[in-house]
Coordinates of N, CA, C and O in Angstrom, one line a residue:
X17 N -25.4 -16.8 19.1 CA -25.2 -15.7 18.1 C -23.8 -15.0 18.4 O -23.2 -14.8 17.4
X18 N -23.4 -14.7 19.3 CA -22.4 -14.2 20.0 C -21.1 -14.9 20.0 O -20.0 -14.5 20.4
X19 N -21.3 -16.3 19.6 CA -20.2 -17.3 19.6 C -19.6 -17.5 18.4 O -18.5 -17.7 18.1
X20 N -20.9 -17.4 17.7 CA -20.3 -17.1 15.7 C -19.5 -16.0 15.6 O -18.5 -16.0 14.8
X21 N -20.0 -14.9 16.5 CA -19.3 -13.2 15.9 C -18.2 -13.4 16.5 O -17.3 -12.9 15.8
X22 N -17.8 -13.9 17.4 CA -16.4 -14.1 18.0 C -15.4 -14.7 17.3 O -14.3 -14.2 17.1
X23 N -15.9 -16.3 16.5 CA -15.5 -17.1 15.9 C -14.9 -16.1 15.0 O -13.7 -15.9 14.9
X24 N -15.8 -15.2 14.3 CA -15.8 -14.9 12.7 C -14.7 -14.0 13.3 O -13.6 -14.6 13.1
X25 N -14.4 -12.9 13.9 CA -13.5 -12.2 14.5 C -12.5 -12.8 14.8 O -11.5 -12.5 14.2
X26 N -12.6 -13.8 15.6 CA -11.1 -13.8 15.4 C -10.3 -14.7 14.4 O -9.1 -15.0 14.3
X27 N -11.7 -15.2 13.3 CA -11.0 -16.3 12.0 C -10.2 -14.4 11.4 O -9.0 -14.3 11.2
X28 N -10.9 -13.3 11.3 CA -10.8 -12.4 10.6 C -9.3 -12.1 10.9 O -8.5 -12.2 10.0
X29 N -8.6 -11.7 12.6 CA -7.8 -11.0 12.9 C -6.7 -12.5 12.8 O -5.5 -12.1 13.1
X30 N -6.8 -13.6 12.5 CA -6.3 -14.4 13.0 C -5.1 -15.1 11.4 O -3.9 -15.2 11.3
X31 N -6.2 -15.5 10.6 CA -5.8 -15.2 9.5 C -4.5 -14.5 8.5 O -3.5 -14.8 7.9
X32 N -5.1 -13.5 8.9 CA -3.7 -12.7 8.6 C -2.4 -12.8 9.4 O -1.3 -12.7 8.8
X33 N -2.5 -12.9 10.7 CA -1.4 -13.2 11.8 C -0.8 -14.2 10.9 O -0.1 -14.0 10.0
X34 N -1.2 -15.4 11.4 CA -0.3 -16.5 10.9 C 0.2 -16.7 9.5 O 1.2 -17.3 9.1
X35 N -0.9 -16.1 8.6 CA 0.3 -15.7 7.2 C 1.7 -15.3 7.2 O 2.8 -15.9 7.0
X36 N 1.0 -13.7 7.7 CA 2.4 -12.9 8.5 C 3.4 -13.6 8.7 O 4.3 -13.8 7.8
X37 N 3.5 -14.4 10.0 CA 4.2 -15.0 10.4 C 5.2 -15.8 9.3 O 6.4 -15.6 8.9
X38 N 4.1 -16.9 9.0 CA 4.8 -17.6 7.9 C 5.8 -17.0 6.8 O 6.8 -17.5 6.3
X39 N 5.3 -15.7 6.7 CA 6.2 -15.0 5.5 C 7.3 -14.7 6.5 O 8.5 -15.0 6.1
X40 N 7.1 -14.1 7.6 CA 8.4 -13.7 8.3 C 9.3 -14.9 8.5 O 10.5 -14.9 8.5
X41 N 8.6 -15.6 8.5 CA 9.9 -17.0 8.6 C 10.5 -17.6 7.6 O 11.7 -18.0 7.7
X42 N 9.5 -17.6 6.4 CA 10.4 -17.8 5.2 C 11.6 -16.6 4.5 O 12.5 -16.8 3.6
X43 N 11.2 -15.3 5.2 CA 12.2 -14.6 5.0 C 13.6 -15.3 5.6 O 14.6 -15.6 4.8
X44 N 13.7 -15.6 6.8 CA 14.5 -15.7 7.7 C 15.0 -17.3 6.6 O 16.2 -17.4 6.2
X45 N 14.5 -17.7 6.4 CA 14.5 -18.9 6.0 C 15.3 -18.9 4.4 O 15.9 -19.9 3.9
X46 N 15.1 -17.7 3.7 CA 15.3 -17.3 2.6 C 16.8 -17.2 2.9 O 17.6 -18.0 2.2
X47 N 17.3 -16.3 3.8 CA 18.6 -15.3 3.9 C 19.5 -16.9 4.4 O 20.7 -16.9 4.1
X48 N 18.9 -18.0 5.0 CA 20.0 -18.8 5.2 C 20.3 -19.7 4.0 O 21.3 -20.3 3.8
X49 N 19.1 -19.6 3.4 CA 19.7 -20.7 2.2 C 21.1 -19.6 1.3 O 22.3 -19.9 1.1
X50 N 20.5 -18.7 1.0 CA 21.6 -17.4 0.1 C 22.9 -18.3 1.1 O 23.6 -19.3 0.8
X51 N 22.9 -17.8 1.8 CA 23.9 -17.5 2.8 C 24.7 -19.2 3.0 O 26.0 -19.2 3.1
X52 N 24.1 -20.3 3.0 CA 24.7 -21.5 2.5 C 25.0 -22.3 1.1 O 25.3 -23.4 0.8
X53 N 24.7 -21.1 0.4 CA 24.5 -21.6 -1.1 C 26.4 -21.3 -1.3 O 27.1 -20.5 -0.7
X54 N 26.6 -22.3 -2.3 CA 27.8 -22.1 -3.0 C 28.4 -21.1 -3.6 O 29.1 -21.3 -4.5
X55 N 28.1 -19.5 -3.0 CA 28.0 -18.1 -3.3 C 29.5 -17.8 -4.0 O 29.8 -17.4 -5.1
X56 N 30.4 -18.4 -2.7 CA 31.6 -18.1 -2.8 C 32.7 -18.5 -3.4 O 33.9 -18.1 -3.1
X57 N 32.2 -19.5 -5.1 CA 32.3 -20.0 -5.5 C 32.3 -19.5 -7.0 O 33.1 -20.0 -7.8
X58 N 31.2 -18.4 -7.6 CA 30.8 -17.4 -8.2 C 32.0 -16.5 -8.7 O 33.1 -16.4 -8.2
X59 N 31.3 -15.6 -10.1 CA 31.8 -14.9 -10.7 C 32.0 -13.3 -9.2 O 31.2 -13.2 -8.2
X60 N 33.1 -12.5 -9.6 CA 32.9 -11.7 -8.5 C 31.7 -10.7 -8.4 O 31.3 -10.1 -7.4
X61 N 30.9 -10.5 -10.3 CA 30.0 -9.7 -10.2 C 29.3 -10.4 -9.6 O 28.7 -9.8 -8.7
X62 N 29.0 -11.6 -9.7 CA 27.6 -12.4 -9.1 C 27.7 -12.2 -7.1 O 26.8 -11.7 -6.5
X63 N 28.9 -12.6 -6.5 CA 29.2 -12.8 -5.4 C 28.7 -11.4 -4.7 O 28.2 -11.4 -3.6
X64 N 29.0 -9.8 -5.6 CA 28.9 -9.0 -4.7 C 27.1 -8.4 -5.2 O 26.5 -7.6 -4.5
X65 N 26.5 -9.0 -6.6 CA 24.9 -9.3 -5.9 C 24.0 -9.9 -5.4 O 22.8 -9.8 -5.4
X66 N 25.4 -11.1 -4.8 CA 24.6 -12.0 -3.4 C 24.9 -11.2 -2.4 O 24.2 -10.7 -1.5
X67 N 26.0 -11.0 -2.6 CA 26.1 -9.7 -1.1 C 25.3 -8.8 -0.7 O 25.1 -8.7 0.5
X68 N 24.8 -8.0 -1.7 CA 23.9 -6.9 -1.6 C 22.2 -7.6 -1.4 O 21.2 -7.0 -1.0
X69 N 22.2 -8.7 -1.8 CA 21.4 -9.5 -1.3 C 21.2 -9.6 -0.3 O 20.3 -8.9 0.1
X70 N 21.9 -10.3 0.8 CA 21.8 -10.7 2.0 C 21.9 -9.4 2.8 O 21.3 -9.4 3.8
X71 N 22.6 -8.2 2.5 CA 22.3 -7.1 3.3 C 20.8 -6.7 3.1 O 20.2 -6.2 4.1
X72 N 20.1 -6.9 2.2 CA 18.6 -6.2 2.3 C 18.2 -7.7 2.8 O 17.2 -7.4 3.5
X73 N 18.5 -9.2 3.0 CA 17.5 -9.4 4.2 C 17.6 -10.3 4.9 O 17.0 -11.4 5.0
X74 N 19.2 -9.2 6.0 CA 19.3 -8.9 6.9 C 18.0 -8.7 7.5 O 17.5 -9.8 7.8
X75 N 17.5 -8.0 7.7 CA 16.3 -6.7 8.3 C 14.9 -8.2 7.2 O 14.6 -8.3 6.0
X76 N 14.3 -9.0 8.5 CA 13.3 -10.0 7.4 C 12.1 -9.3 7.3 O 12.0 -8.4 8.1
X77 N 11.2 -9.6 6.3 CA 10.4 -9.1 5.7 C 9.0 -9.7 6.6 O 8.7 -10.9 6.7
X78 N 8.3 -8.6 7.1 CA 7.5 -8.5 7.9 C 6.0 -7.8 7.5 O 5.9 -6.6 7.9
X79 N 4.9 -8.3 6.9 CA 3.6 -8.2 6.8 C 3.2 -6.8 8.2 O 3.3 -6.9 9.4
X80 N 2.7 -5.8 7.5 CA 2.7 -4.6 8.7 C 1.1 -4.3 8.4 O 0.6 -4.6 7.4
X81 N 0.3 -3.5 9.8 CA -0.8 -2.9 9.6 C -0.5 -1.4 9.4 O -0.2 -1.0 10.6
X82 N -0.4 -0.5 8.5 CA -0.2 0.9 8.5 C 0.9 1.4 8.9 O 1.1 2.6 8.9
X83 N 1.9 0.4 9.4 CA 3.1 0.6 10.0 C 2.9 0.9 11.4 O 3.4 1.7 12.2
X84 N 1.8 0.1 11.5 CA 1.8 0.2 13.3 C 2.0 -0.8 13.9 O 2.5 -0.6 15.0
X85 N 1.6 -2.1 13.7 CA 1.9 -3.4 14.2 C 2.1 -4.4 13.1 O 1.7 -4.3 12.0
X86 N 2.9 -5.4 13.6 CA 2.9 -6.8 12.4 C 1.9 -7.3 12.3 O 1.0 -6.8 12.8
X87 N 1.8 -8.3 11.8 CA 0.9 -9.2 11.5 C 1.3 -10.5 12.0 O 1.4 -11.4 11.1
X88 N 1.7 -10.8 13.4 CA 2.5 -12.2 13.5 C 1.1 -13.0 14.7 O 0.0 -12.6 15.0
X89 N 2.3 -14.4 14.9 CA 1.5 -15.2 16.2 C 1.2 -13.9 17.4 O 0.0 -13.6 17.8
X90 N 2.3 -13.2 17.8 CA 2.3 -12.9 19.0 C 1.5 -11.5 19.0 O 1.3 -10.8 20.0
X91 N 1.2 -11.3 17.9 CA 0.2 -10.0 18.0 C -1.5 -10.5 18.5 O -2.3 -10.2 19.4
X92 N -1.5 -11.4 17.2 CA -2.5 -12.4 17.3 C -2.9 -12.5 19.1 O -4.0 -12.3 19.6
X93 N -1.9 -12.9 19.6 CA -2.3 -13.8 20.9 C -2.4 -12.5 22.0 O -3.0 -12.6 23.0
X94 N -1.7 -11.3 21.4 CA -2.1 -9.6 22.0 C -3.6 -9.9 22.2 O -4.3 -10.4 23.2
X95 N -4.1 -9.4 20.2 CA -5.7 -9.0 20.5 C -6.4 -10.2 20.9 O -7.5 -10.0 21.5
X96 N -6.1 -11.5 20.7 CA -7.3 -12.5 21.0 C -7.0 -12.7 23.3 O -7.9 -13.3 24.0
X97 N -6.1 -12.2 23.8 CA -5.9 -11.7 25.0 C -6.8 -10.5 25.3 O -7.4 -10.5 26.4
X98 N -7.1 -9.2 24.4 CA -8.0 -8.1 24.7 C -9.2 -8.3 24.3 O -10.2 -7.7 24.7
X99 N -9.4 -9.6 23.2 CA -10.5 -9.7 23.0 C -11.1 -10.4 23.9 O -12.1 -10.0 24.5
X100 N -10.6 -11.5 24.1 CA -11.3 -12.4 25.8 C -11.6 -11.2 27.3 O -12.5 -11.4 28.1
X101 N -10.7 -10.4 27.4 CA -11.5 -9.5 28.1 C -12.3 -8.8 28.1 O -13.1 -8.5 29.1
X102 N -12.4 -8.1 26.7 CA -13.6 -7.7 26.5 C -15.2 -8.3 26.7 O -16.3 -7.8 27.2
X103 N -14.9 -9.6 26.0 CA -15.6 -10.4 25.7 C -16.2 -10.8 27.3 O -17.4 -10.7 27.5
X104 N -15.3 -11.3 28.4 CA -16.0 -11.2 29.9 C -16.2 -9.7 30.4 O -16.9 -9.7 31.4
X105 N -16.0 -8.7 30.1 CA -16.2 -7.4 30.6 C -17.8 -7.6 30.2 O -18.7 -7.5 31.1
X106 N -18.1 -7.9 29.3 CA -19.2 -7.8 28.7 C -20.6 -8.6 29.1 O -21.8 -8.2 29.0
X107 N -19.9 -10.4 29.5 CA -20.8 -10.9 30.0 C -21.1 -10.8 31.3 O -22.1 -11.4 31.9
X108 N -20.1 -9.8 32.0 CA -20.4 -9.6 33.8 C -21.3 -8.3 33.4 O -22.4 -8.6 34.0
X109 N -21.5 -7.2 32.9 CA -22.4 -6.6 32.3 C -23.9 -6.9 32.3 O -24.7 -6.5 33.0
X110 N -24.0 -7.7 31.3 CA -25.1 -8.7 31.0 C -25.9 -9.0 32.0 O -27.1 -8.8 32.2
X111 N -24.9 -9.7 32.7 CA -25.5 -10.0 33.9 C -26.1 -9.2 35.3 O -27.0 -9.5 36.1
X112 N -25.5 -8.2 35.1 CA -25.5 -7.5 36.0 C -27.0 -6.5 35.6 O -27.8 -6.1 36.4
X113 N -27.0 -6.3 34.2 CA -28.1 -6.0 33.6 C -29.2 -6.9 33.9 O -30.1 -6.2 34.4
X114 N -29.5 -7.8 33.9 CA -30.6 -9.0 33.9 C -31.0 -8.9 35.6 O -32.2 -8.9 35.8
X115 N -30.0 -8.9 36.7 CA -30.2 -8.9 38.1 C -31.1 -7.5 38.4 O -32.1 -7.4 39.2
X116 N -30.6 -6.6 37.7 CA -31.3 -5.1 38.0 C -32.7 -4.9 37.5 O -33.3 -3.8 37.7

């Protein structure tokens, strides 16, 4: 029972991570195509709102919780790290319960 709730936890927190992620990469992924496209080539109004383009994303676009943490791999690999300790804090408990 305990292996389901874990499962479902971390399909829950896990999920959204790697979206995240994904979007942050296709940002980054976005700014280089602009940025290799035939820009420079363009009318000057056009060229200076590719310009103004690539300054907003500069700074890539990042999936946030409340503006407290992202949503990436490496958050992911944070809580599924606090979650495994919890998760043994818990079973040396257990046990410790059952001996007593």
């Amino acid at each position: 029972m305990n292996v389901f709730y874990m499962m479902s936890m971390t399909m829950q927190i896990g999920l959204p991570c790697y979206y995240g992620n994904e979007v942050t990469l296709k940002s980054y992924a976005l700014t280089n195509a602009i940025y290799s496209s035939n820009w420079y080539s363009m009318k000057q109004s056009n060229r200076n709102s590719v310009q103004m383009f690539l300054v907003r994303t500069n700074k890539p676009f990042a999936a946030t919780a409340f503006r407290y943490f992202n949503f990436n791999l490496p958050a992911f690999t944070t809580v599924k790290c606090i979650l495994n300790m919890a998760y043994s804090v818990y079973c040396v408990l257990q046990r410790k319960a059952k001996n007593v």
